[in-house]
C-alpha positions as a printed NumPy array, in Angstrom:
array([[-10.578,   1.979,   7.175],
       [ -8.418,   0.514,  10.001],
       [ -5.56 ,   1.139,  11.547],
       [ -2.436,  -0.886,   9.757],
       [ -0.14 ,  -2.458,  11.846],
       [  3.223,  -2.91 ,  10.798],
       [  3.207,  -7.135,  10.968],
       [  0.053,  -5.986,   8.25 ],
       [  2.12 ,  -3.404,   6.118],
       [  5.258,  -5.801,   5.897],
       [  2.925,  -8.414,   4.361],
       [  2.539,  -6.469,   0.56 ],
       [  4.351,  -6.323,  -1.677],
       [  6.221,  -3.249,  -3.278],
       [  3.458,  -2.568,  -5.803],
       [  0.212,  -3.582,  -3.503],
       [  2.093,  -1.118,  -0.643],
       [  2.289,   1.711,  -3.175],
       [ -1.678,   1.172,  -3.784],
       [ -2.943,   1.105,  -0.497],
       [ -0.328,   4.299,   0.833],
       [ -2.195,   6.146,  -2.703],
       [ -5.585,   5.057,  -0.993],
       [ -4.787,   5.942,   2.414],
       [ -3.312,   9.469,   0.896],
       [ -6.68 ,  10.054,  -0.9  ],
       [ -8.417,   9.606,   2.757],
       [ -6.419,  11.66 ,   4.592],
       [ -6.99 ,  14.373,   1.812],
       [-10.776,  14.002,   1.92 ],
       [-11.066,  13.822,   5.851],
       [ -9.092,  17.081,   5.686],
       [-11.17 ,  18.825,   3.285],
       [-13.924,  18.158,   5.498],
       [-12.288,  19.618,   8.833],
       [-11.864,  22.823,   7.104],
       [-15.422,  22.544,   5.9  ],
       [-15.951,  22.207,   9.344],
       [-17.663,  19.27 ,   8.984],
       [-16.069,  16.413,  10.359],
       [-17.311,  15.485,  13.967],
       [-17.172,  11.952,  14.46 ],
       [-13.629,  11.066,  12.58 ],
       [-11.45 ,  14.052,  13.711],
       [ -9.882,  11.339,  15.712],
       [ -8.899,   9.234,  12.443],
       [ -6.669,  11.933,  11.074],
       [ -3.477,  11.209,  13.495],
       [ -3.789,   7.676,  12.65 ],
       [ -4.15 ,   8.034,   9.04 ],
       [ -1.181,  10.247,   9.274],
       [  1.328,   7.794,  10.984],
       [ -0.272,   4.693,   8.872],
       [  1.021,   6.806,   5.894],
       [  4.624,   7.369,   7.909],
       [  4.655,   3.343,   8.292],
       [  4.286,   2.376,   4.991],
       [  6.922,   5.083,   3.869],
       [  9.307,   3.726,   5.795],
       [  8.389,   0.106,   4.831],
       [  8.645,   1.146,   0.938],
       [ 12.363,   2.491,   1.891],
       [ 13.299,  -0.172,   3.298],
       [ 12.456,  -2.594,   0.498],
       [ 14.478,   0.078,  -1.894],
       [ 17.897,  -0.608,   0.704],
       [ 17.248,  -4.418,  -0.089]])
């Protein structure tokens, strides 16, 4: 998976944003599960991303709840 921009993330909807943030959660969580395993070489550097996708569509599902 990419990296989301924000002109991407302010595109969905409440419900579609709430889907893909699940998704993105569940790849973060298996990417970690790996490094402890030890065995993630090639996408250690997808974890920071992953991480600050996830902090962009928070912020994008609090703003819609301010609306």
């Amino acid at each position: 998976m990419g990296h989301l921009k924000n002109k991407t993330i302010r595109k969905f909807n409440e419900k579609d944003l709430r889907d893909k943030l699940k998704q993105v959660r569940t790849d973060l969580f298996k990417l970690r599960i790996e490094s402890t395993k030890g065995t993630l070489r090639k996408e250690s550097g997808k974890l920071k991303p992953l991480r600050k996708d996830i902090a962009r569509m928070m912020t994008r599902l609090n703003e819609l709840k301010k609306i």
